Coordinates of C-alpha atoms in Angstrom, one line a residue:
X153 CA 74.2 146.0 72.0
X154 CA 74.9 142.8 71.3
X155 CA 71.8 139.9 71.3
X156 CA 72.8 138.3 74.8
X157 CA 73.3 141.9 76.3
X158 CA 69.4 142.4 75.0
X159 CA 68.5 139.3 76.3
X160 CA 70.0 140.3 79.9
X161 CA 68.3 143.7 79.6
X162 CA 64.9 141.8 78.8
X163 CA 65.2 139.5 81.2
X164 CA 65.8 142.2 83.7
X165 CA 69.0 141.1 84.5
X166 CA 72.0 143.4 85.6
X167 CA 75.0 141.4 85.5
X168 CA 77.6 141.9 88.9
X169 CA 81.1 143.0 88.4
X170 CA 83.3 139.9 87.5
X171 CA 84.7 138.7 91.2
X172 CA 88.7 139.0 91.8
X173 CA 90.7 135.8 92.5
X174 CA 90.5 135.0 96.4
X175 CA 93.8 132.9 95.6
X176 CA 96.6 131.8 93.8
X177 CA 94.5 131.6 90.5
X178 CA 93.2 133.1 87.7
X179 CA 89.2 133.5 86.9
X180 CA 89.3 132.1 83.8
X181 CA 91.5 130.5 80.8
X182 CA 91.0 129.9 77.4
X183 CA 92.4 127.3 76.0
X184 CA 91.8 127.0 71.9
X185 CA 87.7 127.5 71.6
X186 CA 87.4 126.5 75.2
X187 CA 86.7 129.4 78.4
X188 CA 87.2 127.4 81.6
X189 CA 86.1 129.4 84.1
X190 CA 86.9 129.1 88.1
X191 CA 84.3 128.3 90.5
X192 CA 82.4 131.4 91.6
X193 CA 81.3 131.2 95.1
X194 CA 77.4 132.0 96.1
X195 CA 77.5 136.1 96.3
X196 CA 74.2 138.3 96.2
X197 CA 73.5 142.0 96.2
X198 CA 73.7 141.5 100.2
X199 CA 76.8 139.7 100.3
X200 CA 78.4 136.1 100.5
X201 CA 75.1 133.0 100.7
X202 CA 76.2 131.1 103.8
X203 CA 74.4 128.2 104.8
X204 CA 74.0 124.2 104.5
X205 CA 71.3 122.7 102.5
X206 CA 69.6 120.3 104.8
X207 CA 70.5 122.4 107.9
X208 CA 69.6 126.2 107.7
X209 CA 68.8 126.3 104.1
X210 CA 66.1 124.8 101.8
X211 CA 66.1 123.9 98.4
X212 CA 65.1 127.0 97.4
X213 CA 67.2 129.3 99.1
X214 CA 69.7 127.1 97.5
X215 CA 68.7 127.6 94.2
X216 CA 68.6 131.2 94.0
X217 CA 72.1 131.0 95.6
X218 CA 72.9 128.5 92.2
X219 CA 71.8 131.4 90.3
X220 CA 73.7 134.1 91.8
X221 CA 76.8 132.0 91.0
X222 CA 75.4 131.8 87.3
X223 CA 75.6 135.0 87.1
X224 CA 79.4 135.3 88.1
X225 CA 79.8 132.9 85.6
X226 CA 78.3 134.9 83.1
X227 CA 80.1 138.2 84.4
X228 CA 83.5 136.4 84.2
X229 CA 83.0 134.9 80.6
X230 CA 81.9 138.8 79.5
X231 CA 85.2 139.9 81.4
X232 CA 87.2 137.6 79.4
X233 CA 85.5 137.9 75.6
X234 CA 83.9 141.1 75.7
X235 CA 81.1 140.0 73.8
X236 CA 78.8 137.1 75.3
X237 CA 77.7 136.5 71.6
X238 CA 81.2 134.4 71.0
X239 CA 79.7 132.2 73.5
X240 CA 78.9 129.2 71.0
X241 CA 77.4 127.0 74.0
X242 CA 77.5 126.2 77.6
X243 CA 79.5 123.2 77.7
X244 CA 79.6 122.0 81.0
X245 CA 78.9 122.7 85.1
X246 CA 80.1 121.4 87.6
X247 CA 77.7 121.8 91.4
X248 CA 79.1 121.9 94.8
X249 CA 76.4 121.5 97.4
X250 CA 77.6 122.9 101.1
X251 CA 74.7 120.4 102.6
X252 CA 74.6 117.4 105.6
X253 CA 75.3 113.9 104.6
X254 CA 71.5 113.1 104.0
X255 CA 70.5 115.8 102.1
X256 CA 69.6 114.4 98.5
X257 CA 68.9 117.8 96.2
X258 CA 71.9 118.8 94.9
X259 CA 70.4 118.6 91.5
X260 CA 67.4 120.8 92.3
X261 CA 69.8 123.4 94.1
X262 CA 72.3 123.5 90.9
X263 CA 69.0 124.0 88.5
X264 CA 68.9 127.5 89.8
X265 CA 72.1 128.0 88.0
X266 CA 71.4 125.6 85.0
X267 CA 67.8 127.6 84.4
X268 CA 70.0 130.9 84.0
X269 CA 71.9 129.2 81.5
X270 CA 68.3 128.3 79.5
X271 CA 67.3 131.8 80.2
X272 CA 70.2 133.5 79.1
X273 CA 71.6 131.1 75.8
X274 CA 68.6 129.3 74.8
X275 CA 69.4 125.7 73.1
X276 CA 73.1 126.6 73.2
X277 CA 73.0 126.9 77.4
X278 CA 71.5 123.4 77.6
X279 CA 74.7 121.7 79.0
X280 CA 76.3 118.6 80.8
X281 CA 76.8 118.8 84.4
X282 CA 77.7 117.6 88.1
X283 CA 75.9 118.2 91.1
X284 CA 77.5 117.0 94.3
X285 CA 77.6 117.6 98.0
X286 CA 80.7 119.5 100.0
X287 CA 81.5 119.1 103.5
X288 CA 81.9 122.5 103.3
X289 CA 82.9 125.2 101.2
X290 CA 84.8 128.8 101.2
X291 CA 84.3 131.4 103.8
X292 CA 81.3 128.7 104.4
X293 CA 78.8 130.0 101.3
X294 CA 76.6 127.7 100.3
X295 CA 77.1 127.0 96.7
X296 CA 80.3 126.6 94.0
X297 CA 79.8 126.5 90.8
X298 CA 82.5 126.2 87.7
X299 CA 81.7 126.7 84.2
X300 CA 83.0 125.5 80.5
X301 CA 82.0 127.2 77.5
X302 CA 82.4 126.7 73.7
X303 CA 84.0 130.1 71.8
X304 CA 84.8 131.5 69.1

């Protein structure tokens, strides 16, 4: 097992199957010690997280919606190294908000994804990053998130 596989199990964290391309795209490219990895949508054990922060959602609710998209991150960046120990770092994310033209939080919604990182990587998933607001988003889920990671 390797040491981010133990720190999942410890963690208590089961990690989902990595989602299928809803489009003309691939989930993820590597590009020299670079994984780039497409924005993963807010999906939970009950389905797609719909909702607008600011309307029908909190900050919260938003949050753990951040983190269920970490953890399609993390699923897709297993699916294309096999091993989540080449992960040097977490490099950058990049936030999308689904929330009303007032609300202000996007950076406390997006933490629920940047604590995973913490959680998962330690020092090495402390990382850049962009929180902003959407209009709207696919199939109307709340959050999307994108990832960049350092590899070896």
């Amino acid at each position: 097992m390797s040491r981010i596989d133990a720190r999942l199990s410890e963690l208590g964290i089961t990690l989902p199957g990595a989602p299928a391309p809803a489009a003309n795209y691939v989930p993820f490219v590597r590009s020299g010690n670079q994984l780039f990895v497409s924005g993963q949508i807010s999906n939970g054990p009950e389905g797609l997280i719909k909702g607008r922060l600011g309307a029908d959602m909190d900050v919260s609710e938003g949050a753990l919606a951040a983190r269920f998209c970490g953890l399609a991150l993390i699923a897709q960046a297993k699916a294309a190294l096999g091993d989540l120990d080449r992960i040097k770092r977490v490099v950058k994310l990049v936030g999308f908000v689904n929330s009303t033209a007032d609300f202000i939080d996007q950076p406390k919604v997006i933490n629920g994804c940047s604590d995973l990182m913490v959680e998962v990587f330690g020092e090495a998933g402390r990382h850049a990053r962009s929180a902003v607001s959407a209009a709207s988003l696919p199939l109307g889920v709340a959050i999307e998130i994108e990832g960049i990671f350092e590899v070896e």
